[in-house]
Amino acid sequence: MAYEVLAIADAAKRSLAEVAYERIRDRLLMLDIKPGDLINDDELAKDLGVGRTPVREALKRLELDRLVVSYPRRGTFATWVEVTDLAFISEIRTQLEPLAASRAARVATEPVRERLRAVMRDVELFDASAASVIETLRLDARVHQGIYAAAANPHLEDVLIRYDNLATRIWCMVLDRLPDLAHHVHEHVDLLRAVIDGDEARAGELARNHVSGFEHAVRETLFAA
């Protein structure tokens, strides 16, 4: 009985830590917590309606994700977003996104392909001009994370989610200034279709072009500012 009580308590603790992680992560990605901001775990805990322990556990995970950084006697800060980060992140994604897409095209089960079809229909119907930033970013995350999951390699999925989050943070800096946001969103349709159809070569090529196009668009927007 005591073991069962402890197990339930641990599960509840993990659940609260997961909720705290996801909500703090989203605030960091959307730049609600701005780069360089000091993070007050007491205030975050009160704001999220959880204890300090789940928040501290969440911040430890976010440090591994390179979204926050802790300094002894100074505190925990949101990491800065540097232009050089874009090149480093894109270098990694240019190699791994095609790997995930081509692998997904090869190994995805029919139920997984059906879930990707549902995502593709949502992308086809998406009106980028009328959508909020959050809606746009959530759809983008559904596309990429759906492909990562379809690749059925948990280690690859974990790495790509981490770097997709970092890319999203950079994207948020320029999202309202991107000249052709609708095109960037809707080019996911061809990528998803290639994965669903099992076309490994095309899926890999489209994934690589998507990442390269993202980097080019962000660079142009940053240097035009």
PDB file of C-alpha atoms in Angstrom:
ATOM      1  CA  MET A   1       0.000   0.000   0.000  1.00  0.00           C
ATOM      2  CA  ALA A   2       2.776   2.436   0.939  1.00  0.00           C
ATOM      3  CA  TYR A   3       4.512   1.617  -2.348  1.00  0.00           C
ATOM      4  CA  GLU A   4       1.318   2.343  -4.291  1.00  0.00           C
ATOM      5  CA  VAL A   5       0.863   5.684  -2.540  1.00  0.00           C
ATOM      6  CA  LEU A   6       4.456   6.645  -3.351  1.00  0.00           C
ATOM      7  CA  ALA A   7       3.984   5.574  -6.980  1.00  0.00           C
ATOM      8  CA  ILE A   8       0.848   7.719  -7.297  1.00  0.00           C
ATOM      9  CA  ALA A   9       2.658  10.665  -5.706  1.00  0.00           C
ATOM     10  CA  ASP A  10       5.589  10.273  -8.101  1.00  0.00           C
ATOM     11  CA  ALA A  11       3.231  10.110 -11.096  1.00  0.00           C
ATOM     12  CA  ALA A  12       1.448  13.286  -9.977  1.00  0.00           C
ATOM     13  CA  LYS A  13       4.791  15.016  -9.460  1.00  0.00           C
ATOM     14  CA  ARG A  14       5.962  14.014 -12.931  1.00  0.00           C
ATOM     15  CA  SER A  15       2.693  15.221 -14.391  1.00  0.00           C
ATOM     16  CA  LEU A  16       3.008  18.654 -12.769  1.00  0.00           C
ATOM     17  CA  ALA A  17       6.631  18.890 -13.891  1.00  0.00           C
ATOM     18  CA  GLU A  18       5.560  18.020 -17.441  1.00  0.00           C
ATOM     19  CA  VAL A  19       2.837  20.676 -17.400  1.00  0.00           C
ATOM     20  CA  ALA A  20       5.297  23.247 -16.054  1.00  0.00           C
ATOM     21  CA  TYR A  21       7.868  22.259 -18.674  1.00  0.00           C
ATOM     22  CA  GLU A  22       5.441  22.599 -21.583  1.00  0.00           C
ATOM     23  CA  ARG A  23       4.006  25.926 -20.436  1.00  0.00           C
ATOM     24  CA  ILE A  24       7.371  27.524 -19.660  1.00  0.00           C
ATOM     25  CA  ARG A  25       8.799  26.158 -22.922  1.00  0.00           C
ATOM     26  CA  ASP A  26       5.944  27.728 -24.887  1.00  0.00           C
ATOM     27  CA  ARG A  27       6.527  31.094 -23.198  1.00  0.00           C
ATOM     28  CA  LEU A  28      10.196  30.897 -24.128  1.00  0.00           C
ATOM     29  CA  LEU A  29       9.453  29.885 -27.726  1.00  0.00           C
ATOM     30  CA  MET A  30       6.864  32.618 -28.207  1.00  0.00           C
ATOM     31  CA  LEU A  31       9.263  35.130 -26.619  1.00  0.00           C
ATOM     32  CA  ASP A  32       6.757  35.912 -23.854  1.00  0.00           C
ATOM     33  CA  ILE A  33       9.841  35.302 -21.728  1.00  0.00           C
ATOM     34  CA  LYS A  34      12.315  37.385 -23.690  1.00  0.00           C
ATOM     35  CA  PRO A  35      15.947  36.421 -24.410  1.00  0.00           C
ATOM     36  CA  GLY A  36      18.119  37.441 -21.476  1.00  0.00           C
ATOM     37  CA  ASP A  37      15.211  37.713 -19.014  1.00  0.00           C
ATOM     38  CA  LEU A  38      15.832  36.584 -15.444  1.00  0.00           C
ATOM     39  CA  ILE A  39      13.439  33.759 -14.582  1.00  0.00           C
ATOM     40  CA  ASN A  40      11.926  33.924 -11.096  1.00  0.00           C
ATOM     41  CA  ASP A  41      10.846  30.397 -10.179  1.00  0.00           C
ATOM     42  CA  ASP A  42       8.654  31.613  -7.291  1.00  0.00           C
ATOM     43  CA  GLU A  43       6.675  33.919  -9.595  1.00  0.00           C
ATOM     44  CA  LEU A  44       6.440  31.241 -12.277  1.00  0.00           C
ATOM     45  CA  ALA A  45       5.156  28.696  -9.778  1.00  0.00           C
ATOM     46  CA  LYS A  46       2.421  31.078  -8.590  1.00  0.00           C
ATOM     47  CA  ASP A  47       1.521  32.047 -12.132  1.00  0.00           C
ATOM     48  CA  LEU A  48       1.287  28.426 -13.295  1.00  0.00           C
ATOM     49  CA  GLY A  49      -0.498  27.272 -10.156  1.00  0.00           C
ATOM     50  CA  VAL A  50       2.105  24.630  -9.294  1.00  0.00           C
ATOM     51  CA  GLY A  51       4.769  24.240  -6.638  1.00  0.00           C
ATOM     52  CA  ARG A  52       8.375  25.358  -6.925  1.00  0.00           C
ATOM     53  CA  THR A  53       9.648  21.778  -7.292  1.00  0.00           C
ATOM     54  CA  PRO A  54       7.892  21.090 -10.650  1.00  0.00           C
ATOM     55  CA  VAL A  55       9.091  24.477 -11.932  1.00  0.00           C
ATOM     56  CA  ARG A  56      12.673  23.749 -10.910  1.00  0.00           C
ATOM     57  CA  GLU A  57      12.529  20.327 -12.569  1.00  0.00           C
ATOM     58  CA  ALA A  58      11.123  21.955 -15.711  1.00  0.00           C
ATOM     59  CA  LEU A  59      13.932  24.518 -15.751  1.00  0.00           C
ATOM     60  CA  LYS A  60      16.521  21.734 -15.525  1.00  0.00           C
ATOM     61  CA  ARG A  61      15.019  20.149 -18.658  1.00  0.00           C
ATOM     62  CA  LEU A  62      14.864  23.506 -20.407  1.00  0.00           C
ATOM     63  CA  GLU A  63      18.550  24.052 -19.684  1.00  0.00           C
ATOM     64  CA  LEU A  64      19.296  20.784 -21.483  1.00  0.00           C
ATOM     65  CA  ASP A  65      17.185  22.131 -24.356  1.00  0.00           C
ATOM     66  CA  ARG A  66      19.394  25.274 -24.392  1.00  0.00           C
ATOM     67  CA  LEU A  67      16.385  27.495 -23.790  1.00  0.00           C
ATOM     68  CA  VAL A  68      17.562  28.663 -20.362  1.00  0.00           C
ATOM     69  CA  VAL A  69      20.927  28.901 -18.660  1.00  0.00           C
ATOM     70  CA  SER A  70      21.724  28.914 -14.937  1.00  0.00           C
ATOM     71  CA  TYR A  71      24.606  30.722 -13.241  1.00  0.00           C
ATOM     72  CA  PRO A  72      25.681  30.123  -9.625  1.00  0.00           C
ATOM     73  CA  ARG A  73      24.550  32.961  -7.322  1.00  0.00           C
ATOM     74  CA  ARG A  74      23.042  34.841 -10.283  1.00  0.00           C
ATOM     75  CA  GLY A  75      19.985  32.793 -11.203  1.00  0.00           C
ATOM     76  CA  THR A  76      18.398  31.307 -14.312  1.00  0.00           C
ATOM     77  CA  PHE A  77      18.018  33.309 -17.517  1.00  0.00           C
ATOM     78  CA  ALA A  78      16.370  32.797 -20.892  1.00  0.00           C
ATOM     79  CA  THR A  79      19.167  32.197 -23.374  1.00  0.00           C
ATOM     80  CA  TRP A  80      19.986  34.892 -25.895  1.00  0.00           C
ATOM     81  CA  VAL A  81      19.063  34.428 -29.540  1.00  0.00           C
ATOM     82  CA  GLU A  82      22.045  35.222 -31.753  1.00  0.00           C
ATOM     83  CA  VAL A  83      22.135  35.467 -35.546  1.00  0.00           C
ATOM     84  CA  THR A  84      25.018  32.974 -35.554  1.00  0.00           C
ATOM     85  CA  ASP A  85      22.673  30.463 -33.890  1.00  0.00           C
ATOM     86  CA  LEU A  86      20.620  30.375 -37.091  1.00  0.00           C
ATOM     87  CA  ALA A  87      23.547  29.040 -39.128  1.00  0.00           C
ATOM     88  CA  PHE A  88      24.490  26.431 -36.512  1.00  0.00           C
ATOM     89  CA  ILE A  89      20.909  25.224 -36.065  1.00  0.00           C
ATOM     90  CA  SER A  90      20.269  25.135 -39.808  1.00  0.00           C
ATOM     91  CA  GLU A  91      23.479  23.162 -40.387  1.00  0.00           C
ATOM     92  CA  ILE A  92      22.189  20.426 -38.094  1.00  0.00           C
ATOM     93  CA  ARG A  93      18.582  20.512 -39.334  1.00  0.00           C
ATOM     94  CA  THR A  94      19.674  20.407 -42.979  1.00  0.00           C
ATOM     95  CA  GLN A  95      21.251  17.025 -42.280  1.00  0.00           C
ATOM     96  CA  LEU A  96      18.689  15.529 -39.901  1.00  0.00           C
ATOM     97  CA  GLU A  97      15.334  16.772 -41.235  1.00  0.00           C
ATOM     98  CA  PRO A  98      15.818  14.959 -44.590  1.00  0.00           C
ATOM     99  CA  LEU A  99      16.870  11.839 -42.690  1.00  0.00           C
ATOM    100  CA  ALA A 100      13.679  11.926 -40.626  1.00  0.00           C
ATOM    101  CA  ALA A 101      11.448  12.652 -43.626  1.00  0.00           C
ATOM    102  CA  SER A 102      12.918   9.914 -45.825  1.00  0.00           C
ATOM    103  CA  ARG A 103      12.857   7.423 -42.964  1.00  0.00           C
ATOM    104  CA  ALA A 104       9.228   8.313 -42.201  1.00  0.00           C
ATOM    105  CA  ALA A 105       8.345   7.741 -45.864  1.00  0.00           C
ATOM    106  CA  ARG A 106       9.941   4.304 -45.622  1.00  0.00           C
ATOM    107  CA  VAL A 107       8.744   2.981 -42.254  1.00  0.00           C
ATOM    108  CA  ALA A 108       5.525   4.782 -41.291  1.00  0.00           C
ATOM    109  CA  THR A 109       2.600   2.462 -40.627  1.00  0.00           C
ATOM    110  CA  GLU A 110      -0.756   3.027 -42.276  1.00  0.00           C
ATOM    111  CA  PRO A 111      -2.343   4.457 -39.078  1.00  0.00           C
ATOM    112  CA  VAL A 112       0.563   6.927 -38.842  1.00  0.00           C
ATOM    113  CA  ARG A 113       0.141   7.892 -42.500  1.00  0.00           C
ATOM    114  CA  GLU A 114      -3.548   8.483 -41.836  1.00  0.00           C
ATOM    115  CA  ARG A 115      -2.672  10.869 -39.002  1.00  0.00           C
ATOM    116  CA  LEU A 116      -0.335  12.700 -41.364  1.00  0.00           C
ATOM    117  CA  ARG A 117      -3.168  12.950 -43.901  1.00  0.00           C
ATOM    118  CA  ALA A 118      -5.254  14.694 -41.243  1.00  0.00           C
ATOM    119  CA  VAL A 119      -2.413  17.157 -40.603  1.00  0.00           C
ATOM    120  CA  MET A 120      -2.043  17.723 -44.355  1.00  0.00           C
ATOM    121  CA  ARG A 121      -5.754  18.551 -44.686  1.00  0.00           C
ATOM    122  CA  ASP A 122      -5.404  21.090 -41.865  1.00  0.00           C
ATOM    123  CA  VAL A 123      -2.438  22.707 -43.631  1.00  0.00           C
ATOM    124  CA  GLU A 124      -4.385  22.886 -46.907  1.00  0.00           C
ATOM    125  CA  LEU A 125      -7.242  24.701 -45.154  1.00  0.00           C
ATOM    126  CA  PHE A 126      -5.035  26.969 -43.051  1.00  0.00           C
ATOM    127  CA  ASP A 127      -5.387  30.710 -43.619  1.00  0.00           C
ATOM    128  CA  ALA A 128      -2.036  32.168 -42.571  1.00  0.00           C
ATOM    129  CA  SER A 129      -3.240  35.747 -43.094  1.00  0.00           C
ATOM    130  CA  ALA A 130      -6.043  35.351 -40.543  1.00  0.00           C
ATOM    131  CA  ALA A 131      -4.234  33.099 -38.057  1.00  0.00           C
ATOM    132  CA  SER A 132      -2.528  34.190 -34.869  1.00  0.00           C
ATOM    133  CA  VAL A 133       1.177  33.631 -34.260  1.00  0.00           C
ATOM    134  CA  ILE A 134       0.382  30.844 -31.815  1.00  0.00           C
ATOM    135  CA  GLU A 135      -1.920  29.085 -34.300  1.00  0.00           C
ATOM    136  CA  THR A 136       0.735  29.288 -37.014  1.00  0.00           C
ATOM    137  CA  LEU A 137       3.482  27.956 -34.784  1.00  0.00           C
ATOM    138  CA  ARG A 138       1.310  25.154 -33.450  1.00  0.00           C
ATOM    139  CA  LEU A 139       0.482  23.985 -36.954  1.00  0.00           C
ATOM    140  CA  ASP A 140       4.150  24.126 -37.940  1.00  0.00           C
ATOM    141  CA  ALA A 141       5.015  22.057 -34.863  1.00  0.00           C
ATOM    142  CA  ARG A 142       2.310  19.498 -35.723  1.00  0.00           C
ATOM    143  CA  VAL A 143       3.813  19.013 -39.174  1.00  0.00           C
ATOM    144  CA  HIS A 144       7.396  18.631 -38.068  1.00  0.00           C
ATOM    145  CA  GLN A 145       6.752  16.615 -34.932  1.00  0.00           C
ATOM    146  CA  GLY A 146       4.324  14.400 -36.831  1.00  0.00           C
ATOM    147  CA  ILE A 147       7.091  13.545 -39.299  1.00  0.00           C
ATOM    148  CA  TYR A 148       9.630  13.028 -36.513  1.00  0.00           C
ATOM    149  CA  ALA A 149       7.284  10.585 -34.775  1.00  0.00           C
ATOM    150  CA  ALA A 150       6.547   8.820 -38.071  1.00  0.00           C
ATOM    151  CA  ALA A 151      10.279   8.185 -38.523  1.00  0.00           C
ATOM    152  CA  ALA A 152      10.043   5.842 -35.505  1.00  0.00           C
ATOM    153  CA  ASN A 153      13.508   6.634 -34.157  1.00  0.00           C
ATOM    154  CA  PRO A 154      13.099   8.105 -30.654  1.00  0.00           C
ATOM    155  CA  HIS A 155      16.688   9.374 -30.498  1.00  0.00           C
ATOM    156  CA  LEU A 156      16.378  11.210 -33.803  1.00  0.00           C
ATOM    157  CA  GLU A 157      12.976  12.554 -32.733  1.00  0.00           C
ATOM    158  CA  ASP A 158      14.366  13.905 -29.460  1.00  0.00           C
ATOM    159  CA  VAL A 159      17.229  15.757 -31.172  1.00  0.00           C
ATOM    160  CA  LEU A 160      15.021  17.218 -33.877  1.00  0.00           C
ATOM    161  CA  ILE A 161      12.359  18.460 -31.462  1.00  0.00           C
ATOM    162  CA  ARG A 162      15.099  20.265 -29.542  1.00  0.00           C
ATOM    163  CA  TYR A 163      16.470  22.002 -32.632  1.00  0.00           C
ATOM    164  CA  ASP A 164      13.029  22.696 -34.052  1.00  0.00           C
ATOM    165  CA  ASN A 165      12.242  24.510 -30.789  1.00  0.00           C
ATOM    166  CA  LEU A 166      15.373  26.624 -31.149  1.00  0.00           C
ATOM    167  CA  ALA A 167      14.476  27.411 -34.764  1.00  0.00           C
ATOM    168  CA  THR A 168      10.941  28.341 -33.695  1.00  0.00           C
ATOM    169  CA  ARG A 169      12.342  30.861 -31.222  1.00  0.00           C
ATOM    170  CA  ILE A 170      14.282  32.554 -34.023  1.00  0.00           C
ATOM    171  CA  TRP A 171      11.217  32.397 -36.269  1.00  0.00           C
ATOM    172  CA  CYS A 172       9.162  34.239 -33.630  1.00  0.00           C
ATOM    173  CA  MET A 173      11.569  37.169 -33.856  1.00  0.00           C
ATOM    174  CA  VAL A 174      10.665  37.788 -37.503  1.00  0.00           C
ATOM    175  CA  LEU A 175       7.304  36.089 -38.025  1.00  0.00           C
ATOM    176  CA  ASP A 176       5.358  39.322 -38.394  1.00  0.00           C
ATOM    177  CA  ARG A 177       7.847  40.560 -41.022  1.00  0.00           C
ATOM    178  CA  LEU A 178       8.191  37.477 -43.228  1.00  0.00           C
ATOM    179  CA  PRO A 179       7.053  38.467 -46.748  1.00  0.00           C
ATOM    180  CA  ASP A 180       5.545  35.110 -47.769  1.00  0.00           C
ATOM    181  CA  LEU A 181       4.450  33.334 -44.612  1.00  0.00           C
ATOM    182  CA  ALA A 182       1.564  31.565 -46.375  1.00  0.00           C
ATOM    183  CA  HIS A 183       3.993  29.941 -48.832  1.00  0.00           C
ATOM    184  CA  HIS A 184       6.252  28.748 -46.011  1.00  0.00           C
ATOM    185  CA  VAL A 185       3.278  27.154 -44.243  1.00  0.00           C
ATOM    186  CA  HIS A 186       1.672  25.591 -47.302  1.00  0.00           C
ATOM    187  CA  GLU A 187       4.852  24.075 -48.723  1.00  0.00           C
ATOM    188  CA  HIS A 188       4.400  21.538 -45.921  1.00  0.00           C
ATOM    189  CA  VAL A 189       1.661  19.985 -48.059  1.00  0.00           C
ATOM    190  CA  ASP A 190       4.085  18.597 -50.649  1.00  0.00           C
ATOM    191  CA  LEU A 191       6.421  17.361 -47.907  1.00  0.00           C
ATOM    192  CA  LEU A 192       3.634  15.554 -46.086  1.00  0.00           C
ATOM    193  CA  ARG A 193       2.324  14.077 -49.334  1.00  0.00           C
ATOM    194  CA  ALA A 194       5.770  12.690 -50.194  1.00  0.00           C
ATOM    195  CA  VAL A 195       6.035  11.053 -46.772  1.00  0.00           C
ATOM    196  CA  ILE A 196       2.495   9.650 -46.996  1.00  0.00           C
ATOM    197  CA  ASP A 197       3.142   8.311 -50.507  1.00  0.00           C
ATOM    198  CA  GLY A 198       6.353   6.617 -49.382  1.00  0.00           C
ATOM    199  CA  ASP A 199       8.570   8.644 -51.728  1.00  0.00           C
ATOM    200  CA  GLU A 200      11.799   8.643 -49.704  1.00  0.00           C
ATOM    201  CA  ALA A 201      13.944  10.633 -52.123  1.00  0.00           C
ATOM    202  CA  ARG A 202      11.379  13.396 -52.642  1.00  0.00           C
ATOM    203  CA  ALA A 203      10.559  13.611 -48.929  1.00  0.00           C
ATOM    204  CA  GLY A 204      14.238  14.074 -48.100  1.00  0.00           C
ATOM    205  CA  GLU A 205      14.757  16.661 -50.821  1.00  0.00           C
ATOM    206  CA  LEU A 206      11.689  18.689 -49.802  1.00  0.00           C
ATOM    207  CA  ALA A 207      12.700  18.604 -46.141  1.00  0.00           C
ATOM    208  CA  ARG A 208      16.172  19.908 -47.010  1.00  0.00           C
ATOM    209  CA  ASN A 209      14.733  22.655 -49.217  1.00  0.00           C
ATOM    210  CA  HIS A 210      12.282  23.644 -46.490  1.00  0.00           C
ATOM    211  CA  VAL A 211      15.025  24.120 -43.899  1.00  0.00           C
ATOM    212  CA  SER A 212      17.259  26.000 -46.356  1.00  0.00           C
ATOM    213  CA  GLY A 213      14.349  28.202 -47.411  1.00  0.00           C
ATOM    214  CA  PHE A 214      13.542  28.961 -43.790  1.00  0.00           C
ATOM    215  CA  GLU A 215      17.126  30.040 -43.102  1.00  0.00           C
ATOM    216  CA  HIS A 216      17.230  32.207 -46.237  1.00  0.00           C
ATOM    217  CA  ALA A 217      13.910  33.924 -45.446  1.00  0.00           C
ATOM    218  CA  VAL A 218      14.900  34.651 -41.850  1.00  0.00           C
ATOM    219  CA  ARG A 219      18.313  35.999 -42.896  1.00  0.00           C
ATOM    220  CA  GLU A 220      16.768  38.315 -45.453  1.00  0.00           C
ATOM    221  CA  THR A 221      14.278  39.605 -42.887  1.00  0.00           C
ATOM    222  CA  LEU A 222      16.889  40.103 -40.170  1.00  0.00           C
ATOM    223  CA  PHE A 223      19.334  41.957 -42.386  1.00  0.00           C
ATOM    224  CA  ALA A 224      16.599  44.054 -43.979  1.00  0.00           C
ATOM    225  CA  ALA A 225      15.607  45.372 -40.534  1.00  0.00           C
TER     226      ALA A 225
END
